[in-house]
Amino acid sequence: MLCRTIKSLASYFEVSIDTLLQDTDTPPWVYSHLIKDMPLPCFGREWELQQFHTVLNQAIKHVALQTIYLQGMTGAGKTALLNTFIAQLRAANQSSLYFLCPTHSLKNQGGSAIASLVRALLSISKDTSYAAIESKVNTVATGPLSILRLYQWLGIALNEHQSQALDVLCAVRQQQLDAQLIQQLLRYIAHKGIVSMVIDDAHNLTAKELYFVSQLAQSDCPQPMLLIISAQQKRFFVQPPSWLTRAHSIAVKPLDKQSMHQLANYILRSQGVLVASQQRRAIAAIERAEGNPSFLKQLLCDDYPPTEVPDTLQLLARSSLNNMPCDVAKTLKFAASLGQYFDTQQLQSFNEYHEIRAPLCVLHKMLCSGLIRQNEDRFSFVHPLIQEALKSLVHETEFSWYISGSFGHIQGKTEQVTRI
């Protein structure tokens, strides 16, 4: 009864439970029960949220599509930030559409991300009848070719004659058709009252799927709409794609110490423990997390010794290596064994010792993994805990040849590693 009353009051005053219970002596078990099903709060992101609202207001004022490119490493809090923004719009009676791009394994189970996204735009579920789908397609698309293309985007099979009608189009005509259909889609969802569309984890998309998203971002449709594309700096987003040059770019930076302390207290209280009794543990976790909210949660949710890597991070490192070609995985483990930073000369030593045939390709794939970044001829892991997690998978004597210097007699057999 007490918990229900507190939740009702928080909802009525449109504040978080944290704000409502601030400076109160709420028992830890009550607090943990109140927030057990709630998403991680978005501390320290006031500036980013203000930017979202500013760009949305510009879109509404100028009746034009505005795009934001939100970038940040894994665990930086991009999704929490987006969910907070969507919740704020909902509180203001404004509708949003949120789409999480599936990973490769989930995509194999559910088909193309384009089909899933277009179905979300048209509010089509697996229970929607074909007659209802046909009605929506005819409402959105104008002209026979647009109708066929929309069916194709929805993942609905076309017959031979219908497919041929699209296949004979030249590249320029197809781009014109796609741009026209994108405008019709945006006009439809704007008519439905949607003011913001979010595409999260866009780094999971294939080149073909990104073409569709690029058409959305570059549309000159006169609709008051905010499009937010969120991605890690990996795969096709190691550098911002050229089609995002007109977008407002926002980098999700590490949280400041004050926000990390707020978040640590929230996490500890959600576990039903007294914050005062865990201060030493919290301070150690904040230092290791270095501004990453997800890593902080992992460090605090598991009672690890200060020097160990949480299981979740080890799983991330292991799955990343398993999904890489053998040469790339070995090179990445070697780099992790060197420490947080490494350079081209050290990579060259590895390439010579193991006779890596295409070192530039290996380096490119390492950068596309989103686990390392480059600054001139030096490299670093995106976060010290990522380096620790990868290093924990290295066998004790795996790179003893480098430590002992037994590679010194090898002359350059392979292409020199240079800046990409």
mmCIF file of N, CA and C in Angstrom, residues 106-176:
data_model
loop_
_atom_site.group_PDB
_atom_site.id
_atom_site.type_symbol
_atom_site.label_atom_id
_atom_site.label_comp_id
_atom_site.label_asym_id
_atom_site.label_seq_id
_atom_site.Cartn_x
_atom_site.Cartn_y
_atom_site.Cartn_z
ATOM 1 N N LEU A 106 19.903 -11.937 -33.804
ATOM 2 C CA LEU A 106 18.458 -11.712 -33.720
ATOM 3 C C LEU A 106 17.870 -11.423 -35.086
ATOM 4 N N LYS A 107 18.666 -10.781 -35.952
ATOM 5 C CA LYS A 107 18.197 -10.442 -37.287
ATOM 6 C C LYS A 107 17.926 -11.708 -38.092
ATOM 7 N N ASN A 108 18.775 -12.722 -37.890
ATOM 8 C CA ASN A 108 18.576 -13.986 -38.600
ATOM 9 C C ASN A 108 17.251 -14.631 -38.230
ATOM 10 N N GLN A 109 16.799 -14.378 -37.003
ATOM 11 C CA GLN A 109 15.528 -14.955 -36.555
ATOM 12 C C GLN A 109 14.334 -14.145 -37.045
ATOM 13 N N GLY A 110 14.513 -12.832 -37.186
ATOM 14 C CA GLY A 110 13.358 -11.978 -37.469
ATOM 15 C C GLY A 110 13.345 -11.311 -38.822
ATOM 16 N N GLY A 111 14.297 -11.618 -39.716
ATOM 17 C CA GLY A 111 14.306 -11.023 -41.039
ATOM 18 C C GLY A 111 14.984 -9.663 -41.062
ATOM 19 N N SER A 112 14.771 -8.930 -42.161
ATOM 20 C CA SER A 112 15.441 -7.660 -42.398
ATOM 21 C C SER A 112 15.015 -6.586 -41.404
ATOM 22 N N ALA A 113 15.989 -5.754 -41.021
ATOM 23 C CA ALA A 113 15.678 -4.627 -40.135
ATOM 24 C C ALA A 113 14.828 -3.589 -40.857
ATOM 25 N N ILE A 114 14.973 -3.501 -42.192
ATOM 26 C CA ILE A 114 14.145 -2.561 -42.959
ATOM 27 C C ILE A 114 12.679 -2.924 -42.800
ATOM 28 N N ALA A 115 12.376 -4.222 -42.970
ATOM 29 C CA ALA A 115 10.984 -4.673 -42.839
ATOM 30 C C ALA A 115 10.447 -4.371 -41.442
ATOM 31 N N SER A 116 11.258 -4.635 -40.425
ATOM 32 C CA SER A 116 10.820 -4.380 -39.041
ATOM 33 C C SER A 116 10.582 -2.893 -38.804
ATOM 34 N N LEU A 117 11.472 -2.047 -39.340
ATOM 35 C CA LEU A 117 11.338 -0.606 -39.147
ATOM 36 C C LEU A 117 10.108 -0.060 -39.872
ATOM 37 N N VAL A 118 9.911 -0.476 -41.122
ATOM 38 C CA VAL A 118 8.756 0.015 -41.885
ATOM 39 C C VAL A 118 7.459 -0.471 -41.252
ATOM 40 N N ARG A 119 7.465 -1.703 -40.752
ATOM 41 C CA ARG A 119 6.273 -2.206 -40.054
ATOM 42 C C ARG A 119 5.993 -1.383 -38.794
ATOM 43 N N ALA A 120 7.059 -0.981 -38.105
ATOM 44 C CA ALA A 120 6.879 -0.132 -36.921
ATOM 45 C C ALA A 120 6.326 1.237 -37.318
ATOM 46 N N LEU A 121 6.822 1.782 -38.431
ATOM 47 C CA LEU A 121 6.339 3.077 -38.904
ATOM 48 C C LEU A 121 4.853 3.030 -39.248
ATOM 49 N N LEU A 122 4.413 1.890 -39.792
ATOM 50 C CA LEU A 122 3.014 1.748 -40.208
ATOM 51 C C LEU A 122 2.149 1.073 -39.146
ATOM 52 N N SER A 123 2.726 0.817 -37.969
ATOM 53 C CA SER A 123 1.991 0.151 -36.869
ATOM 54 C C SER A 123 1.425 -1.191 -37.321
ATOM 55 N N ILE A 124 2.267 -1.972 -38.003
ATOM 56 C CA ILE A 124 1.872 -3.301 -38.470
ATOM 57 C C ILE A 124 2.528 -4.346 -37.578
ATOM 58 N N SER A 125 1.738 -5.191 -36.963
ATOM 59 C CA SER A 125 2.255 -6.273 -36.122
ATOM 60 C C SER A 125 2.054 -7.608 -36.832
ATOM 61 N N LYS A 126 2.542 -8.682 -36.203
ATOM 62 C CA LYS A 126 2.379 -10.010 -36.810
ATOM 63 C C LYS A 126 0.925 -10.452 -36.823
ATOM 64 N N ASP A 127 0.091 -9.790 -36.023
ATOM 65 C CA ASP A 127 -1.338 -10.131 -35.986
ATOM 66 C C ASP A 127 -2.165 -9.318 -36.982
ATOM 67 N N THR A 128 -1.534 -8.352 -37.649
ATOM 68 C CA THR A 128 -2.264 -7.520 -38.611
ATOM 69 C C THR A 128 -2.629 -8.342 -39.842
ATOM 70 N N SER A 129 -3.870 -8.278 -40.247
ATOM 71 C CA SER A 129 -4.337 -9.056 -41.405
ATOM 72 C C SER A 129 -3.765 -8.483 -42.698
ATOM 73 N N TYR A 130 -3.732 -9.328 -43.733
ATOM 74 C CA TYR A 130 -3.207 -8.874 -45.028
ATOM 75 C C TYR A 130 -4.077 -7.754 -45.593
ATOM 76 N N ALA A 131 -5.382 -7.838 -45.367
ATOM 77 C CA ALA A 131 -6.300 -6.798 -45.859
ATOM 78 C C ALA A 131 -5.979 -5.451 -45.215
ATOM 79 N N ALA A 132 -5.657 -5.469 -43.916
ATOM 80 C CA ALA A 132 -5.307 -4.227 -43.213
ATOM 81 C C ALA A 132 -3.976 -3.674 -43.723
ATOM 82 N N ILE A 133 -3.014 -4.590 -43.989
ATOM 83 C CA ILE A 133 -1.720 -4.168 -44.539
ATOM 84 C C ILE A 133 -1.920 -3.530 -45.913
ATOM 85 N N GLU A 134 -2.728 -4.186 -46.734
ATOM 86 C CA GLU A 134 -3.003 -3.683 -48.084
ATOM 87 C C GLU A 134 -3.633 -2.290 -48.029
ATOM 88 N N SER A 135 -4.538 -2.100 -47.085
ATOM 89 C CA SER A 135 -5.197 -0.804 -46.928
ATOM 90 C C SER A 135 -4.191 0.283 -46.549
ATOM 91 N N LYS A 136 -3.256 -0.041 -45.619
ATOM 92 C CA LYS A 136 -2.255 0.941 -45.204
ATOM 93 C C LYS A 136 -1.293 1.259 -46.341
ATOM 94 N N VAL A 137 -0.890 0.235 -47.085
ATOM 95 C CA VAL A 137 0.026 0.440 -48.213
ATOM 96 C C VAL A 137 -0.600 1.376 -49.239
ATOM 97 N N ASN A 138 -1.861 1.149 -49.557
ATOM 98 C CA ASN A 138 -2.556 1.984 -50.539
ATOM 99 C C ASN A 138 -2.792 3.402 -50.021
ATOM 100 N N THR A 139 -2.867 3.541 -48.690
ATOM 101 C CA THR A 139 -3.030 4.873 -48.096
ATOM 102 C C THR A 139 -1.736 5.672 -48.182
ATOM 103 N N VAL A 140 -0.609 4.989 -47.942
ATOM 104 C CA VAL A 140 0.690 5.670 -47.899
ATOM 105 C C VAL A 140 1.251 5.917 -49.293
ATOM 106 N N ALA A 141 1.332 4.859 -50.095
ATOM 107 C CA ALA A 141 2.010 4.932 -51.389
ATOM 108 C C ALA A 141 1.077 5.438 -52.482
ATOM 109 N N THR A 142 1.639 6.271 -53.357
ATOM 110 C CA THR A 142 0.875 6.761 -54.505
ATOM 111 C C THR A 142 1.551 6.266 -55.776
ATOM 112 N N GLY A 143 0.835 5.550 -56.584
ATOM 113 C CA GLY A 143 1.405 5.024 -57.812
ATOM 114 C C GLY A 143 1.769 3.560 -57.670
ATOM 115 N N PRO A 144 1.659 2.799 -58.761
ATOM 116 C CA PRO A 144 1.898 1.347 -58.714
ATOM 117 C C PRO A 144 3.315 0.963 -58.305
ATOM 118 N N LEU A 145 4.326 1.716 -58.780
ATOM 119 C CA LEU A 145 5.709 1.373 -58.431
ATOM 120 C C LEU A 145 5.987 1.629 -56.950
ATOM 121 N N SER A 146 5.451 2.709 -56.418
ATOM 122 C CA SER A 146 5.618 2.999 -54.986
ATOM 123 C C SER A 146 4.972 1.915 -54.136
ATOM 124 N N ILE A 147 3.824 1.436 -54.573
ATOM 125 C CA ILE A 147 3.126 0.369 -53.843
ATOM 126 C C ILE A 147 3.966 -0.901 -53.828
ATOM 127 N N LEU A 148 4.533 -1.259 -54.994
ATOM 128 C CA LEU A 148 5.367 -2.465 -55.072
ATOM 129 C C LEU A 148 6.615 -2.320 -54.198
ATOM 130 N N ARG A 149 7.236 -1.144 -54.245
ATOM 131 C CA ARG A 149 8.450 -0.917 -53.457
ATOM 132 C C ARG A 149 8.144 -0.989 -51.962
ATOM 133 N N LEU A 150 6.999 -0.469 -51.552
ATOM 134 C CA LEU A 150 6.625 -0.515 -50.139
ATOM 135 C C LEU A 150 6.369 -1.949 -49.692
ATOM 136 N N TYR A 151 5.734 -2.745 -50.536
ATOM 137 C CA TYR A 151 5.562 -4.170 -50.222
ATOM 138 C C TYR A 151 6.929 -4.840 -50.057
ATOM 139 N N GLN A 152 7.862 -4.473 -50.935
ATOM 140 C CA GLN A 152 9.217 -5.037 -50.867
ATOM 141 C C GLN A 152 9.889 -4.650 -49.551
ATOM 142 N N TRP A 153 9.749 -3.405 -49.134
ATOM 143 C CA TRP A 153 10.321 -2.956 -47.860
ATOM 144 C C TRP A 153 9.683 -3.674 -46.678
ATOM 145 N N LEU A 154 8.424 -4.009 -46.805
ATOM 146 C CA LEU A 154 7.720 -4.710 -45.724
ATOM 147 C C LEU A 154 8.099 -6.187 -45.644
ATOM 148 N N GLY A 155 8.899 -6.654 -46.607
ATOM 149 C CA GLY A 155 9.309 -8.055 -46.611
ATOM 150 C C GLY A 155 8.261 -8.989 -47.167
ATOM 151 N N ILE A 156 7.310 -8.439 -47.915
ATOM 152 C CA ILE A 156 6.250 -9.256 -48.526
ATOM 153 C C ILE A 156 6.697 -9.646 -49.930
ATOM 154 N N ALA A 157 6.670 -10.935 -50.221
ATOM 155 C CA ALA A 157 7.171 -11.452 -51.498
ATOM 156 C C ALA A 157 6.348 -10.928 -52.672
ATOM 157 N N LEU A 158 7.043 -10.542 -53.745
ATOM 158 C CA LEU A 158 6.393 -10.114 -54.981
ATOM 159 C C LEU A 158 6.431 -11.251 -55.989
ATOM 160 N N ASN A 159 5.484 -11.242 -56.929
ATOM 161 C CA ASN A 159 5.540 -12.258 -57.982
ATOM 162 C C ASN A 159 6.575 -11.847 -59.034
ATOM 163 N N GLU A 160 6.794 -12.693 -60.002
ATOM 164 C CA GLU A 160 7.860 -12.481 -60.987
ATOM 165 C C GLU A 160 7.680 -11.174 -61.758
ATOM 166 N N HIS A 161 6.458 -10.883 -62.182
ATOM 167 C CA HIS A 161 6.197 -9.678 -62.976
ATOM 168 C C HIS A 161 6.370 -8.415 -62.132
ATOM 169 N N GLN A 162 5.941 -8.485 -60.871
ATOM 170 C CA GLN A 162 6.090 -7.328 -59.980
ATOM 171 C C GLN A 162 7.565 -7.039 -59.696
ATOM 172 N N SER A 163 8.343 -8.099 -59.444
ATOM 173 C CA SER A 163 9.781 -7.934 -59.196
ATOM 174 C C SER A 163 10.481 -7.363 -60.419
ATOM 175 N N GLN A 164 10.087 -7.837 -61.590
ATOM 176 C CA GLN A 164 10.704 -7.371 -62.833
ATOM 177 C C GLN A 164 10.425 -5.886 -63.064
ATOM 178 N N ALA A 165 9.222 -5.443 -62.676
ATOM 179 C CA ALA A 165 8.859 -4.030 -62.852
ATOM 180 C C ALA A 165 9.792 -3.116 -62.062
ATOM 181 N N LEU A 166 10.283 -3.596 -60.908
ATOM 182 C CA LEU A 166 11.231 -2.813 -60.106
ATOM 183 C C LEU A 166 12.664 -3.007 -60.583
ATOM 184 N N ASP A 167 12.987 -4.219 -61.035
ATOM 185 C CA ASP A 167 14.361 -4.531 -61.443
ATOM 186 C C ASP A 167 14.799 -3.753 -62.677
ATOM 187 N N VAL A 168 13.853 -3.424 -63.561
ATOM 188 C CA VAL A 168 14.222 -2.745 -64.812
ATOM 189 C C VAL A 168 14.509 -1.257 -64.604
ATOM 190 N N LEU A 169 14.215 -0.741 -63.419
ATOM 191 C CA LEU A 169 14.462 0.676 -63.151
ATOM 192 C C LEU A 169 15.961 0.953 -63.076
ATOM 193 N N CYS A 170 16.393 2.050 -63.664
ATOM 194 C CA CYS A 170 17.801 2.426 -63.544
ATOM 195 C C CYS A 170 18.063 2.937 -62.126
ATOM 196 N N ALA A 171 19.343 3.063 -61.773
ATOM 197 C CA ALA A 171 19.706 3.448 -60.404
ATOM 198 C C ALA A 171 19.132 4.815 -60.027
ATOM 199 N N VAL A 172 19.188 5.764 -60.957
ATOM 200 C CA VAL A 172 18.684 7.117 -60.674
ATOM 201 C C VAL A 172 17.182 7.095 -60.449
ATOM 202 N N ARG A 173 16.462 6.352 -61.299
ATOM 203 C CA ARG A 173 15.000 6.275 -61.157
ATOM 204 C C ARG A 173 14.619 5.591 -59.849
ATOM 205 N N GLN A 174 15.388 4.564 -59.451
ATOM 206 C CA GLN A 174 15.093 3.871 -58.193
ATOM 207 C C GLN A 174 15.324 4.791 -56.996
ATOM 208 N N GLN A 175 16.390 5.596 -57.040
ATOM 209 C CA GLN A 175 16.643 6.554 -55.959
ATOM 210 C C GLN A 175 15.521 7.581 -55.858
ATOM 211 N N GLN A 176 15.036 8.025 -57.018
ATOM 212 C CA GLN A 176 13.915 8.977 -57.026
ATOM 213 C C GLN A 176 12.661 8.347 -56.427
#
